[in-house]
Coordinates of C-alpha atoms in Angstrom, one line a residue:
M1 CA 60.5 159.3 92.8
S2 CA 62.3 156.2 94.1
I3 CA 62.1 152.6 93.0
N4 CA 63.4 150.2 95.6
S5 CA 64.9 146.8 95.4
L6 CA 62.7 143.9 94.2
Y7 CA 63.1 140.9 96.5
V8 CA 62.3 137.3 95.2
A9 CA 60.8 134.8 97.6
G10 CA 63.6 132.9 99.3
G11 CA 65.7 135.9 100.0
V12 CA 67.4 136.4 96.6
A13 CA 67.6 140.1 95.9
V14 CA 67.3 141.5 92.3
L15 CA 68.4 145.1 92.3
L16 CA 66.0 147.5 90.5
L17 CA 67.2 150.7 92.2
F18 CA 67.1 153.5 89.7
G19 CA 67.8 156.3 92.2
A20 CA 65.8 159.3 93.3
C21 CA 64.4 162.0 91.1
T22 CA 61.9 164.8 90.9
K23 CA 58.7 164.5 88.9
Q24 CA 56.9 167.7 89.6
L25 CA 56.9 169.0 86.0
K26 CA 55.5 165.7 84.8
N27 CA 53.1 166.0 81.8
D28 CA 52.1 169.6 82.5
L29 CA 55.4 171.2 81.6
S30 CA 56.8 168.2 79.7
D31 CA 59.9 167.8 81.9
P32 CA 62.5 166.0 79.8
S33 CA 64.1 164.5 83.0
D34 CA 60.9 162.7 83.9
P35 CA 62.1 159.2 84.5
S36 CA 58.7 157.6 83.8
K37 CA 59.4 158.2 80.2
N38 CA 62.4 155.8 80.5
L39 CA 60.7 153.0 82.4
V40 CA 60.7 150.7 79.4
A41 CA 64.3 151.2 78.7
N42 CA 65.0 150.4 82.3
G43 CA 63.2 147.0 82.0
V44 CA 60.0 148.1 83.7
A45 CA 56.5 147.8 82.2
A46 CA 55.3 150.8 80.2
P47 CA 52.3 152.7 81.5
D48 CA 49.0 150.9 81.0
P49 CA 47.1 152.6 78.1
D50 CA 43.9 152.7 80.1
G51 CA 45.8 154.4 83.0
S52 CA 47.4 156.9 80.6
K53 CA 43.9 157.7 79.2
L54 CA 42.4 158.3 82.6
H55 CA 45.3 160.4 83.9
T56 CA 45.4 162.5 80.7
F57 CA 41.7 163.1 81.1
L58 CA 42.0 164.1 84.8
R59 CA 44.9 166.5 84.2
A60 CA 43.1 168.1 81.3
N61 CA 40.1 168.9 83.6
G62 CA 42.1 169.8 86.7
P63 CA 43.7 173.0 88.0
A64 CA 45.6 174.9 85.3
Y65 CA 49.0 176.6 85.5
E66 CA 49.0 180.4 85.7
T67 CA 51.8 182.5 84.4
Y68 CA 53.0 185.9 85.6
T69 CA 55.9 188.1 84.5
V70 CA 57.5 190.6 86.8
N71 CA 60.5 192.9 86.7
L72 CA 63.1 192.0 89.4
Q73 CA 65.1 195.2 89.0
E74 CA 63.3 195.9 92.3
N75 CA 61.1 193.8 94.7
A76 CA 58.0 192.6 92.9
S77 CA 54.7 190.8 93.5
F78 CA 51.8 189.3 91.7
T79 CA 48.3 188.0 92.8
T80 CA 46.8 184.8 91.4
K81 CA 43.2 184.2 90.4
G82 CA 42.7 182.5 93.8
G83 CA 43.7 185.8 95.6
R84 CA 47.1 184.6 96.9
K85 CA 49.8 187.2 96.8
Y86 CA 53.4 186.2 95.9
T87 CA 56.2 188.6 96.8
I88 CA 59.7 188.1 95.3
Y89 CA 62.7 190.1 96.5
R90 CA 65.4 191.6 94.4
N91 CA 68.4 189.3 93.9
S92 CA 66.5 186.3 95.4
L93 CA 66.7 184.3 92.2
V94 CA 69.8 183.1 90.5
R95 CA 70.7 181.6 87.2
P96 CA 72.3 178.1 86.8
D97 CA 75.8 179.7 87.1
G98 CA 74.8 181.3 90.4
S99 CA 74.6 184.9 89.0
P100 CA 71.6 187.0 90.1
A101 CA 68.6 187.1 87.8
T102 CA 67.3 190.6 87.2
G103 CA 64.9 192.1 84.8
P104 CA 61.8 190.3 83.4
I105 CA 61.1 187.0 85.2
T106 CA 58.2 184.6 84.3
F107 CA 56.6 182.6 87.1
T108 CA 54.5 179.5 86.5
V109 CA 52.2 178.7 89.4
K110 CA 49.7 176.0 90.1
E111 CA 47.4 176.1 93.2
I112 CA 45.2 173.4 94.5
S113 CA 42.6 174.5 97.0
N114 CA 39.8 172.0 97.1
A115 CA 39.1 168.2 97.1
A116 CA 38.2 168.1 93.3
G117 CA 41.6 169.7 92.5
M118 CA 43.4 167.2 94.6
I119 CA 41.7 164.3 92.7
F120 CA 42.2 165.9 89.2
A121 CA 45.9 166.6 89.9
D122 CA 46.4 163.4 91.9
R123 CA 47.7 165.4 94.9
P124 CA 46.0 163.9 98.0
T125 CA 46.7 165.1 101.5
A126 CA 48.3 162.6 103.8
T127 CA 51.7 162.3 105.5
N128 CA 54.4 159.8 104.5
T129 CA 53.0 157.6 107.3
G130 CA 49.4 157.8 106.2
A131 CA 48.2 160.4 108.8
P132 CA 45.5 162.6 107.1
L133 CA 46.0 166.3 106.6
E134 CA 43.5 169.1 106.4
S135 CA 44.7 171.4 103.6
F136 CA 44.7 175.2 103.3
G137 CA 46.3 174.9 99.8
E138 CA 48.9 173.2 97.8
F139 CA 51.3 175.2 95.7
F140 CA 53.8 174.7 92.9
V141 CA 56.0 177.5 91.6
A142 CA 58.7 177.6 88.8
A143 CA 60.6 180.6 87.5
Q144 CA 62.5 181.2 84.3
Q145 CA 64.1 184.0 82.4
G146 CA 63.6 183.4 78.7
A147 CA 64.4 179.7 78.3
T148 CA 66.7 179.6 81.4
P149 CA 65.3 177.9 84.5
L150 CA 66.0 179.8 87.8
R151 CA 66.4 178.8 91.4
L152 CA 66.2 180.5 94.7
R153 CA 69.4 181.8 96.2
K154 CA 70.4 180.1 99.4
D155 CA 68.5 181.5 102.4
S156 CA 66.1 183.3 100.1
A157 CA 62.4 182.6 99.8
I158 CA 59.2 183.7 98.1
N159 CA 56.7 185.1 100.6
V160 CA 53.0 184.1 100.1
Q161 CA 49.9 185.6 101.6
A162 CA 46.8 183.4 101.3
P163 CA 43.3 184.2 102.4
A164 CA 42.2 181.5 104.9
K165 CA 39.8 180.8 107.7
V166 CA 41.7 178.9 110.4
G167 CA 41.6 178.8 114.2
D168 CA 45.3 178.0 114.6
Q169 CA 47.9 180.7 114.9
R170 CA 50.3 178.6 112.9
V171 CA 49.9 175.7 110.4
P172 CA 52.7 173.3 109.5
M173 CA 54.2 173.4 106.0
W174 CA 55.0 170.3 104.0
N175 CA 57.1 169.6 100.9
G176 CA 56.0 167.0 98.5
D177 CA 57.4 164.7 95.8
T178 CA 56.0 161.7 93.9
S179 CA 57.2 158.3 95.1
I180 CA 57.0 154.9 93.5
T181 CA 58.2 151.8 95.3
I182 CA 58.6 148.3 94.0
N183 CA 58.6 145.4 96.5
T184 CA 56.9 142.0 97.0
T185 CA 55.2 142.3 100.4
G186 CA 51.6 143.2 100.8
Y187 CA 48.3 142.3 102.4
N188 CA 45.8 139.9 100.8
Y189 CA 42.0 140.0 100.8
V190 CA 41.8 138.9 104.5
N191 CA 44.5 141.4 105.6
Q192 CA 47.3 138.9 106.0
L193 CA 50.9 140.0 105.2
I194 CA 52.4 137.8 102.4
T195 CA 55.6 137.8 100.3
L196 CA 55.6 137.2 96.6
S197 CA 58.0 137.3 93.7
T198 CA 55.8 139.7 91.7
T199 CA 55.8 143.5 91.5
I200 CA 53.1 146.0 92.5
S201 CA 52.6 149.7 92.2
A202 CA 52.3 152.0 95.2
N203 CA 51.3 155.3 93.6
K204 CA 50.8 157.9 96.3
G205 CA 50.3 160.8 94.0
V206 CA 52.5 162.9 96.3
D207 CA 54.7 162.1 99.4
W208 CA 54.4 164.9 101.9
Q209 CA 57.3 165.5 104.4
Q210 CA 57.1 168.2 107.0
V211 CA 59.4 171.2 106.3
T212 CA 62.4 171.2 108.7
N213 CA 63.8 174.7 107.9
P214 CA 62.7 176.7 110.9
A215 CA 62.2 179.9 108.8
S216 CA 59.7 178.1 106.5
A217 CA 58.3 175.4 108.8
Y218 CA 55.0 177.1 109.6
A219 CA 52.4 179.4 108.0
L220 CA 51.4 182.2 110.5
F221 CA 47.8 183.3 110.7
D222 CA 47.2 187.1 110.7
G223 CA 43.8 187.7 112.2
T224 CA 43.7 191.4 111.3
N225 CA 43.3 190.6 107.6
G226 CA 42.4 186.8 107.6
T227 CA 45.5 185.5 105.8
L228 CA 48.0 182.7 106.2
N229 CA 51.6 184.0 105.6
F230 CA 54.4 181.6 104.7
R231 CA 57.7 181.2 102.8
L232 CA 58.5 179.1 99.8
D233 CA 62.2 178.3 100.1
S234 CA 62.4 176.1 97.0
L235 CA 61.1 176.0 93.4
I236 CA 59.8 173.1 91.2
K237 CA 58.5 171.3 94.3
W238 CA 55.0 171.0 95.7
T239 CA 54.4 172.8 99.0
N240 CA 51.4 172.1 101.2
C241 CA 50.0 174.3 104.0
D242 CA 48.3 171.6 106.1
R243 CA 47.4 170.8 109.7
L244 CA 47.1 167.2 111.0
M245 CA 43.5 166.2 111.5
S246 CA 42.4 165.5 115.0
L247 CA 41.1 161.9 114.9
P248 CA 40.8 160.6 118.4
N249 CA 38.7 157.4 117.7
P250 CA 40.3 154.0 117.5
K251 CA 41.7 153.2 114.1
T252 CA 41.1 150.4 111.7
T253 CA 42.5 149.1 108.3
V254 CA 40.0 149.6 105.5
L255 CA 40.0 147.1 102.6
A256 CA 38.2 148.3 99.5
Y257 CA 36.9 145.5 97.3
F258 CA 35.8 146.0 93.7
S259 CA 33.2 143.4 92.8
S260 CA 33.4 144.5 89.2
N261 CA 35.2 146.9 86.8
Y262 CA 38.6 146.8 88.5
N263 CA 41.4 147.0 86.0
P264 CA 44.0 144.3 86.9
A265 CA 46.8 146.4 85.3
T266 CA 46.6 148.6 88.4
G267 CA 48.8 146.3 90.4
T268 CA 51.7 146.6 87.9
S269 CA 51.3 150.2 86.8
F270 CA 54.2 152.6 87.2
G271 CA 54.7 156.3 86.9
G272 CA 51.5 157.2 88.7
E273 CA 49.2 156.2 85.9
E274 CA 47.0 153.5 87.5
P275 CA 43.8 152.6 85.5
T276 CA 41.8 152.1 88.7
M277 CA 41.9 154.7 91.6
L278 CA 40.1 155.2 94.9
Y279 CA 39.9 158.4 96.9
F280 CA 38.2 159.1 100.3
K281 CA 37.1 162.5 101.6
P282 CA 36.3 162.9 105.3
T283 CA 33.0 164.7 105.6
G284 CA 33.3 168.5 105.9
I285 CA 37.1 168.5 105.8
N286 CA 39.2 169.9 103.0
S287 CA 41.2 166.6 102.6
I288 CA 41.6 163.8 100.2
I289 CA 43.0 160.4 101.2
K290 CA 44.2 158.2 98.3
F291 CA 44.0 154.4 98.7
Y292 CA 47.0 153.2 96.6
N293 CA 48.2 150.0 98.1
T294 CA 46.8 147.1 96.0
I295 CA 45.5 143.9 97.5
F296 CA 47.9 140.9 96.8
T297 CA 46.6 137.7 95.1
P298 CA 42.9 138.5 95.5
P299 CA 40.2 136.0 94.4
A300 CA 37.6 137.2 91.9
G301 CA 35.5 140.0 93.4
F302 CA 38.1 141.0 96.0
E303 CA 40.5 143.0 93.8
G304 CA 41.1 146.5 95.1
F305 CA 43.0 148.6 97.6
L306 CA 43.7 148.9 101.3
S307 CA 44.5 151.8 103.6
Y308 CA 47.6 152.1 105.7
Q309 CA 47.4 149.7 108.6
N310 CA 45.2 151.0 111.4
A311 CA 45.0 154.5 109.9
I312 CA 41.3 155.2 109.4
P313 CA 39.2 156.2 112.4
V314 CA 36.2 154.0 113.3
G315 CA 33.1 156.1 113.1
Q316 CA 34.6 158.5 110.5
K317 CA 32.0 159.6 108.0
G318 CA 33.1 160.3 104.5
T319 CA 32.7 159.8 100.8
F320 CA 34.6 157.4 98.5
L321 CA 35.1 158.0 94.8
A322 CA 36.1 154.9 92.9
I323 CA 37.3 155.4 89.3
S324 CA 38.3 152.9 86.6
S325 CA 39.3 153.1 82.9
I326 CA 38.9 149.9 81.0
G327 CA 39.0 149.5 77.2
G328 CA 38.3 153.2 76.6
Q329 CA 35.3 153.3 78.9
F330 CA 35.3 155.2 82.2
Y331 CA 33.6 153.7 85.3
A332 CA 32.8 155.4 88.6
E333 CA 31.0 155.0 91.9
Q334 CA 30.5 157.6 94.6
K335 CA 29.6 156.2 98.0
T336 CA 29.1 157.9 101.4
V337 CA 29.8 155.7 104.4
T338 CA 30.6 155.7 108.1
I339 CA 33.7 153.5 108.8
G340 CA 32.6 150.6 110.9
A341 CA 34.5 148.6 113.5
P342 CA 36.1 145.3 112.4
A343 CA 33.9 142.3 112.6
P344 CA 34.6 139.9 115.5
G345 CA 37.8 137.9 114.9
T346 CA 39.1 140.3 112.2
N347 CA 41.4 143.3 112.2
Y348 CA 40.0 145.2 109.2
T349 CA 36.8 146.8 107.9
T350 CA 35.5 146.4 104.3
V351 CA 33.8 148.6 101.7
T352 CA 32.7 147.1 98.4
F353 CA 32.4 149.0 95.1
N354 CA 30.7 148.2 91.8
P355 CA 31.6 151.1 89.5
A356 CA 29.2 151.7 86.6
P357 CA 29.9 153.1 83.1
V358 CA 29.9 156.9 83.1
S359 CA 30.5 159.6 80.4
A360 CA 33.4 162.0 80.6
S361 CA 31.1 164.8 81.7
T362 CA 29.5 162.7 84.4
L363 CA 32.9 161.8 85.8
V364 CA 33.9 165.5 85.9
S365 CA 30.7 166.2 87.8
L366 CA 31.3 163.4 90.3
I367 CA 34.8 164.6 91.0
T368 CA 33.6 168.3 91.3
S369 CA 30.9 167.3 93.7
M370 CA 33.5 165.9 96.2
N371 CA 34.1 169.6 97.2
T372 CA 30.8 169.6 99.0
K373 CA 30.9 166.2 100.7

């Protein structure tokens, strides 16, 4: 996570740089180093209670961690419920002092394999420049011996074999971390870039960067057994096996207006706990795009989000899911659309949402149904 400088109109800089940090154990494993717990102490607004309620609910209904214990006196392996086989080699793990970890080792694994899981866990698929990715699985692995956390020895890795149906012989690998940025530039309700002295939240969910280590940069497809085979060269970090989507059509910027039930605290929420969220699933593709950039200074009825500039293909069919949490009530709307071209004289396309009250069970059903869209 990184929080950048806040710039006041007129060019005076107020430094709010708190440094970079890792948040992958957030909430699920109660990571004590999670900096979002210290936002109030650092002078930043505490998480909005409606946002906290929504994200607690989503996590509780999303993909669960699985635990496996193996003996690393020799090479060992385990297979998850999703059918993915993890192989760990003897002496590949080390303790904090650098000594080899042998004997019983406990692995904690979370796997995300479909659109609903990406929404529940807030792990969408898009590059750090907004290019959408088609996912063949997202993976998180941690290891410990007793209460001692372990790491991979330099130049070591965990081998993963995952069942998959792909046409490519190799698929790029991506590492991910959560990123929050504070700044005062943004686009208003008619897609004009403006500068303000207020703060916003840009909660990506996860920021994917392509792996650069040549030995771990690609998953290789084995057609003899229908598996993707790749290496995890780090622990306590999300890894994604994704290929860039082929989207040849001209691109546009999509502005998503909420005519009602948009929680205004979304624009100043930090720590990835926004009370209003918007996701888009391209039809027939295992991908979720999160709209997280908020519209600056909107008039009533034009609150909401916008995509990356010129990032969404004109003619792309897909399904949006808008979710809000306001005063203890959940609101949602699912809408299937075909992205239209900008109107004459504009450089953006609009979609309008009016989320209606829903029960917790209905919200789970709506999210789950995104798998088949």
